[in-house]
Tab-separated table of C-alpha atoms in Angstrom:
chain	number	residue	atom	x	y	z
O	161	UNK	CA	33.193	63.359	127.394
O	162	UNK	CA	29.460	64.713	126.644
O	163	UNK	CA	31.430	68.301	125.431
O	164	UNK	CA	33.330	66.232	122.563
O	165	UNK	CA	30.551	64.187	121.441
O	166	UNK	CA	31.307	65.423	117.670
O	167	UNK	CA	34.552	64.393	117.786
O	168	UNK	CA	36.702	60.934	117.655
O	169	UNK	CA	39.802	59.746	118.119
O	170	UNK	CA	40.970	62.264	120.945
O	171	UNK	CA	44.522	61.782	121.452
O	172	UNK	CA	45.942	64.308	124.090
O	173	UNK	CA	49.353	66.640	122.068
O	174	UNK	CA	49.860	69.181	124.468
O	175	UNK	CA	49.257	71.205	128.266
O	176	UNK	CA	49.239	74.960	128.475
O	177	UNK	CA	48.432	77.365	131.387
O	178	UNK	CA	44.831	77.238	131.311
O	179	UNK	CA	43.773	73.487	129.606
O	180	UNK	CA	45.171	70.566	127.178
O	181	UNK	CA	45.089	70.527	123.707
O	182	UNK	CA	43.850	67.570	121.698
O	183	UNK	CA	43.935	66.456	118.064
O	184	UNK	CA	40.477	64.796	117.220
O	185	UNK	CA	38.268	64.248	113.995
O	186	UNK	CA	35.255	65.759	113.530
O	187	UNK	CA	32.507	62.542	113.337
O	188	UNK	CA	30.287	64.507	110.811
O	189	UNK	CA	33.410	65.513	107.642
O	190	UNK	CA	36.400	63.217	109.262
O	191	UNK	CA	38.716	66.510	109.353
O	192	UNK	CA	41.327	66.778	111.822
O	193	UNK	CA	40.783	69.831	114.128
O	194	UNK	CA	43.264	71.091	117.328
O	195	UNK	CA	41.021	71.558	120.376
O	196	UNK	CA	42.022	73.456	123.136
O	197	UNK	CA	40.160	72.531	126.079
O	198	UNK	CA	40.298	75.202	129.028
O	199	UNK	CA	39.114	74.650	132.863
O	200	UNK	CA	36.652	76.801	134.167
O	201	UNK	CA	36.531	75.273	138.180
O	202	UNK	CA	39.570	76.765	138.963
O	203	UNK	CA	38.840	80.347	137.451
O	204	UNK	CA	36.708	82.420	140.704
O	205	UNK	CA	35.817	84.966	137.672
O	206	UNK	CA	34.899	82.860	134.428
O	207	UNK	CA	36.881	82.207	131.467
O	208	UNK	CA	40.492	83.587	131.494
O	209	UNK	CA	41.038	87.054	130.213
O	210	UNK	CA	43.550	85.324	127.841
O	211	UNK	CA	41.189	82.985	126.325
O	212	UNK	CA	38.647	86.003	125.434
O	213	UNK	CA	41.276	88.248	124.227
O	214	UNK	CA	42.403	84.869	121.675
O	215	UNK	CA	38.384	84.358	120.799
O	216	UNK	CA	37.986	87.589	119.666
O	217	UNK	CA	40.846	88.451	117.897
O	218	UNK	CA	40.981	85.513	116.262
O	219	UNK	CA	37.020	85.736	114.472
O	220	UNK	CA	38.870	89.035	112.835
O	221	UNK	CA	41.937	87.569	111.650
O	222	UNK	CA	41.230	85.869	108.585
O	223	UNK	CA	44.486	85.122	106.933
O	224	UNK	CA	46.659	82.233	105.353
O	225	UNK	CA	49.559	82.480	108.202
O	226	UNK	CA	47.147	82.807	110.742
O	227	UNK	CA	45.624	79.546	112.643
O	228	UNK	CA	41.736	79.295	111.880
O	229	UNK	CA	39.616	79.275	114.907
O	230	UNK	CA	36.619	77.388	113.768
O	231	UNK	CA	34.065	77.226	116.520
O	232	UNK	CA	34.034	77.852	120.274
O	233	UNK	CA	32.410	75.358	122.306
O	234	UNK	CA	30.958	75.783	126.157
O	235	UNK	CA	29.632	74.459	128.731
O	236	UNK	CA	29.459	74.958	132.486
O	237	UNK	CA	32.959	73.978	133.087
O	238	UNK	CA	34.555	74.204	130.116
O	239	UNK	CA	35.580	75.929	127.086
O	240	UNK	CA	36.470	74.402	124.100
O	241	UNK	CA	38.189	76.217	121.202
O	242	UNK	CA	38.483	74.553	117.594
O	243	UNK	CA	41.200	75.113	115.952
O	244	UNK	CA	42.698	73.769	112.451
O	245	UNK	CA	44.992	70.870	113.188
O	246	UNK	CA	48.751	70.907	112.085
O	247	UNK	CA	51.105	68.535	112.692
O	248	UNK	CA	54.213	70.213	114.399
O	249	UNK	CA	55.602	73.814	115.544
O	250	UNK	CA	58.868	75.225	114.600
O	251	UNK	CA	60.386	73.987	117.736
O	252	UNK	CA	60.106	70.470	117.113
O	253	UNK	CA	60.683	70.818	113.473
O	254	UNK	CA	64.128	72.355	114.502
O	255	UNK	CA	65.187	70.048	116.953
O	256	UNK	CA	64.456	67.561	114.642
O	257	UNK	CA	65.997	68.339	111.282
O	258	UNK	CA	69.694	66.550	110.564
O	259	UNK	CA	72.206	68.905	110.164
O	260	UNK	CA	71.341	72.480	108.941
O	261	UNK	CA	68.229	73.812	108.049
O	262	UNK	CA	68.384	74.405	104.249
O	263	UNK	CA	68.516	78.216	104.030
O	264	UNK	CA	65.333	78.603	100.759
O	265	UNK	CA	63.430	76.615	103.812
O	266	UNK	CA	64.676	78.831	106.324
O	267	UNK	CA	63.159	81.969	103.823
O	268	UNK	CA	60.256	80.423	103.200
O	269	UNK	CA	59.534	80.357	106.805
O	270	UNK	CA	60.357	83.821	107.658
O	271	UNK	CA	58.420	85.139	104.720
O	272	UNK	CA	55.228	83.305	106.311
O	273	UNK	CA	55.524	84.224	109.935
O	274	UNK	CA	56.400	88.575	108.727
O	275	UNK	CA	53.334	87.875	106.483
O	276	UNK	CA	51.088	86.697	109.483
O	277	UNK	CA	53.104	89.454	112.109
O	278	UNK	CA	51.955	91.946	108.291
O	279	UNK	CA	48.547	91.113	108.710
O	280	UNK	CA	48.157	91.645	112.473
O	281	UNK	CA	49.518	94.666	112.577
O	282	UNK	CA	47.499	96.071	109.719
O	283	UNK	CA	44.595	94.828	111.850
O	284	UNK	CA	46.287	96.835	114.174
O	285	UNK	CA	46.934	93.441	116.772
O	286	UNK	CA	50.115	92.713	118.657
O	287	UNK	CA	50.895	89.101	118.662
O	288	UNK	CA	53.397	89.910	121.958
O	289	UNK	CA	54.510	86.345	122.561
O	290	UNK	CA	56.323	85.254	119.330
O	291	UNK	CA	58.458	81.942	119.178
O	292	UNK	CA	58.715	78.853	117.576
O	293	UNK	CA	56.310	76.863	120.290
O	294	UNK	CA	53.700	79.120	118.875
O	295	UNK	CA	54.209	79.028	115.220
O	296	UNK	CA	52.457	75.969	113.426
O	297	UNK	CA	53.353	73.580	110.694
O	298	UNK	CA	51.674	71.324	108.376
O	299	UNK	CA	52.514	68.659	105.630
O	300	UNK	CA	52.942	71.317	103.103
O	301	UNK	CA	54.742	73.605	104.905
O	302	UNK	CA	52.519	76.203	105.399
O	303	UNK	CA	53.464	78.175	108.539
O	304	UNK	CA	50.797	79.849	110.863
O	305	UNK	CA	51.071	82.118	113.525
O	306	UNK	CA	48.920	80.742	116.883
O	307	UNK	CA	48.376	80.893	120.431
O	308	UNK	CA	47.267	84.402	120.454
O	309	UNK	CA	46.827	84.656	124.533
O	310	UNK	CA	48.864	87.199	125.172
O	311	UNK	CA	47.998	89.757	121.791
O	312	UNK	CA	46.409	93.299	122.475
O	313	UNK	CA	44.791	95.606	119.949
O	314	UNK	CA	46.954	98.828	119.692
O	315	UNK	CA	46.140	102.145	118.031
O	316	UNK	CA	47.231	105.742	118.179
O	317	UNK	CA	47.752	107.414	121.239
O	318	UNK	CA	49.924	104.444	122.316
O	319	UNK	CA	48.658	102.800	125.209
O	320	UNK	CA	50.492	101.771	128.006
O	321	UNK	CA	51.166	97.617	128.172
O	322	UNK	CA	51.862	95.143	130.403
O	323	UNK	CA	56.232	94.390	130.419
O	324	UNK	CA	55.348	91.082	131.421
O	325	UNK	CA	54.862	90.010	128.001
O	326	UNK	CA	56.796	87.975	125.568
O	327	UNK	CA	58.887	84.696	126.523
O	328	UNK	CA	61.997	86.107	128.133
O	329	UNK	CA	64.412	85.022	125.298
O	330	UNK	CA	62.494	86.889	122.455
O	331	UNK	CA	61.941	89.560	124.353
O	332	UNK	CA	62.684	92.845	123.195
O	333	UNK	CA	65.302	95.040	125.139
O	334	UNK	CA	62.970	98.236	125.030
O	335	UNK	CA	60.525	96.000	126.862
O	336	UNK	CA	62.997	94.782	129.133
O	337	UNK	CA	64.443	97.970	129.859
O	338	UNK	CA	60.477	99.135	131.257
O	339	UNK	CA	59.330	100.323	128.390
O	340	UNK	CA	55.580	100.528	128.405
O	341	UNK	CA	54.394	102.268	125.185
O	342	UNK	CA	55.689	99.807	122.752
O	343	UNK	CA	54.634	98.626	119.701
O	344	UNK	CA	54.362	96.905	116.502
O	345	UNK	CA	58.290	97.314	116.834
O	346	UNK	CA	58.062	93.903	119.584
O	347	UNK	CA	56.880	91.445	117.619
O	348	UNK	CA	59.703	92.215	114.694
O	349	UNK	CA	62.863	91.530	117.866
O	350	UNK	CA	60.670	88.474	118.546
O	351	UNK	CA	60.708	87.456	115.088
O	352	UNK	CA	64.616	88.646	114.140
O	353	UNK	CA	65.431	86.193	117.297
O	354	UNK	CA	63.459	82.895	115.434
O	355	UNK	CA	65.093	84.158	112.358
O	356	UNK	CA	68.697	83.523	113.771
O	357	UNK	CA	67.429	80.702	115.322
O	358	UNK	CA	66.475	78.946	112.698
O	359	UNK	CA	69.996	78.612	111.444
O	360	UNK	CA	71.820	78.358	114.500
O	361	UNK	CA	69.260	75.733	115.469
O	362	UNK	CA	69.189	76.685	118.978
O	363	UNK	CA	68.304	80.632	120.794
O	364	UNK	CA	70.059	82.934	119.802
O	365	UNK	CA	69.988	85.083	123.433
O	366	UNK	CA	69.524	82.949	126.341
O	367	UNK	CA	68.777	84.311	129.601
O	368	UNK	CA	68.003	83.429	133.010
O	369	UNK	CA	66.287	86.614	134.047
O	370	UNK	CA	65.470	90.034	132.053
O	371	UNK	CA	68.943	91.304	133.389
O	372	UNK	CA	70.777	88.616	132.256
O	373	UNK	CA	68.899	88.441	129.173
O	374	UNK	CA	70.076	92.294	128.280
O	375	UNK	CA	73.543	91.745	128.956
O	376	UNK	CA	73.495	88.658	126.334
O	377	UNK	CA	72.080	90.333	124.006
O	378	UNK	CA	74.517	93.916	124.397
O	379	UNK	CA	77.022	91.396	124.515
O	380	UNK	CA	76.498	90.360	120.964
O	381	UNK	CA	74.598	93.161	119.560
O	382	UNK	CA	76.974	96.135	121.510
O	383	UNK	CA	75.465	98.311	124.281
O	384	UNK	CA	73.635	101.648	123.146
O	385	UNK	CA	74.620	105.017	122.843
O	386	UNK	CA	73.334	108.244	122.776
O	387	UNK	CA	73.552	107.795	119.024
O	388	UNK	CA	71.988	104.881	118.603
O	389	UNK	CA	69.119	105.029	120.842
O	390	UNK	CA	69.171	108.729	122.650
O	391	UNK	CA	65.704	107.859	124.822
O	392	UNK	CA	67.137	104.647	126.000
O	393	UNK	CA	68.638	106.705	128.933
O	394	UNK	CA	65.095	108.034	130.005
O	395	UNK	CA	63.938	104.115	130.450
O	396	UNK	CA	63.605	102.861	133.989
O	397	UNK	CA	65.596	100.139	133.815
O	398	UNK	CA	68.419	101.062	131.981
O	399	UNK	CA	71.675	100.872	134.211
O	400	UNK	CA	74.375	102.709	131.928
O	401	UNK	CA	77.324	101.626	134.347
O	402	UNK	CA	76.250	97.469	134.317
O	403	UNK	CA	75.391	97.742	130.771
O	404	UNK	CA	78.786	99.752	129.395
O	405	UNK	CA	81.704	98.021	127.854
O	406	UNK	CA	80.134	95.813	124.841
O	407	UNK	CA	81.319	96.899	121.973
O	408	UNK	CA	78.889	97.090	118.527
O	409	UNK	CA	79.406	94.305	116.607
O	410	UNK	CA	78.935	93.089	112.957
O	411	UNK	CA	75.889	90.704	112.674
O	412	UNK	CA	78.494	88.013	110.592
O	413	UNK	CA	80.846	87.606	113.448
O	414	UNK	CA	77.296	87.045	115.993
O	415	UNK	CA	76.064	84.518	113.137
O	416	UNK	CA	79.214	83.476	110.897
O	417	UNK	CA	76.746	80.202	109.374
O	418	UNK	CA	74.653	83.283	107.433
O	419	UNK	CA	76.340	83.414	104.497
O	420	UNK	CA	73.760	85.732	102.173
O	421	UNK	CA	74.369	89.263	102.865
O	422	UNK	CA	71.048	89.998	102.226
O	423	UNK	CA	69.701	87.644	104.915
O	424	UNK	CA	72.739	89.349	107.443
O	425	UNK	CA	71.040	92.356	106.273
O	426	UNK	CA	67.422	91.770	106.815
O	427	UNK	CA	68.283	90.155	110.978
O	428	UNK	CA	70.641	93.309	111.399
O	429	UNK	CA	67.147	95.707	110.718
O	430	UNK	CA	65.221	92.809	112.408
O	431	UNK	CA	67.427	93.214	115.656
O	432	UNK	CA	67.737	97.352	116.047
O	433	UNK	CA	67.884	97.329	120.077
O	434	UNK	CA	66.651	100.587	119.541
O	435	UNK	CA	62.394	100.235	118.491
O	436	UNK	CA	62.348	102.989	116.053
O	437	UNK	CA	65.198	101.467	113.931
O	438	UNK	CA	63.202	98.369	113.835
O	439	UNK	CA	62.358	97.095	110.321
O	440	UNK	CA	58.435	97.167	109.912
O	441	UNK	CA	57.010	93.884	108.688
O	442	UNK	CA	55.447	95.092	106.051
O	443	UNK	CA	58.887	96.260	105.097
O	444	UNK	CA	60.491	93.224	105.302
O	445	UNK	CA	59.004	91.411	103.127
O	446	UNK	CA	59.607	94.105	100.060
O	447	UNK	CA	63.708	93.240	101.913
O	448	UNK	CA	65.409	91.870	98.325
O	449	UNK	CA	65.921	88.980	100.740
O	450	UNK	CA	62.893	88.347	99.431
O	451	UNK	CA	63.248	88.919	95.678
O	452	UNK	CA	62.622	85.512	94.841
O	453	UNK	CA	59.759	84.712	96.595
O	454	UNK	CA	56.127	84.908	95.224
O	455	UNK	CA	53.905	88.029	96.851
């Protein structure tokens, strides 16, 4: 335990892909810090690719909504990142509110995670794996955006990604239809599917594989048409005989518990299947959805 010799009371709150997370105190200022310890022995190259890609976009993104990374510590077989601590993610603080979640806390929440998603993508960074395991809570309930393993830089021309990206269930269909040169447009589907989520208290498209996963959502959302998405015929994937039949459908019948028509409004431009219909995030928050909250 030589590695967390500045630290106390390690109490082990989580396992990802490449380490465990623990909460601990700093010995030095007693503040409560995250630290997310990753295993080098088992990587033949070094440190993941996923834990440099979070180190060094996280030094640049300075921001409220965003989780802090405040020091990285190594040694020969470990990494250690230190992160600010909070106390639950939107997951568990969905599964374990009573009842409904009061829609001004359901706002204030989606106001926070498109002003973190803002911020990235003015810093021109793709969170690409957006859902409530990776959004953090605290006391107050201040929201921040974390876990940034899976987020690329982007710019213009538009490079080609990786479709692998994105838990399956907020997962954009241009994505999984083998689309390639997406962007900011991904992390705004991820975010319209949390959005829903957060009222129906459960996922709002749940599937067992990308195919499945498109048909649930063109069941709900309506399959597209030349009108509403002309390249979506040009994409790999797209299988205009399995995926006919589903009619377009008003967001209120998909979502009858949404009963501000501005909030229907803002998840219909949140969930465009098609990317260039997409509402931008920066847009979103100027949504009058929004009119009452301070900006």
């Amino acid at each position: 335990m030589e590695l967390f010799s500045e630290y106390q009371d390690l109490k082990k709150i989580g396992q990802g892909t490449y380490g465990i997370v623990y909460k601990a105190k700093k010995k030095l200022t007693g503040e409560t810090v995250a630290l997310k310890d990753i295993r080098l022995e088992s990587e033949s190259d070094g440190v993941p690719p996923t834990a440099i890609r979070e180190i060094s976009l996280l030094k640049d993104l300075n921001h409220p909504n965003i989780v802090r990374l405040y020091d990285v510590i190594s040694s020969e077989k470990k990494l250690t990142l230190v992160f600010e601590y909070l106390k639950q993610d939107l997951k568990k603080y969905i599964d374990s509110t009573i009842g409904e979640i009061p829609p001004i806390q359901i706002k204030s929440f989606l106001f926070q995670i498109l002003k973190g998603i803002s911020f990235c993508h003015e810093q021109k960074v793709l969170h690409r794996d957006l859902k409530p395991q990776n959004l953090l809570i605290n006391k107050k309930g201040e929201l921040k955006l974390a876990d940034f393993g899976l987020a690329r830089t982007f710019g213009i021309p538009v490079a080609s990604f990786s479709k692998d990206v994105v838990t399956l269930w907020y997962r954009s269909p241009d994505v999984l239809l083998g689309n390639l040169r997406y962007g900011p447009a991904i992390d705004i589907w991820s975010a319209g599917c949390i959005f829903a989520e957060m009222y129906l208290k459960q996922p709002l498209f749940r599937g067992s594989n990308p195919k499945n996963q498109l048909k649930k959502i063109f069941k709900k959302l309506g399959t597209p048409t030349k009108d509403t998405w002309p390249s979506v015929y040009q994409l790999e994937d797209f299988d205009e005989k399995e995926f006919s039949g589903f009619p377009i459908r008003n967001i209120e019948e998909i979502i009858p518990k949404i009963k501000d028509q501005n909030a229907l409004d803002l998840l219909y431009r949140m969930l465009q299947c098609n990317p260039h219909r997409r509402i931008s995030a920066k847009e979103a928050l100027s949504h009058p959805y929004f009119n009452n909250m301070k900006k």
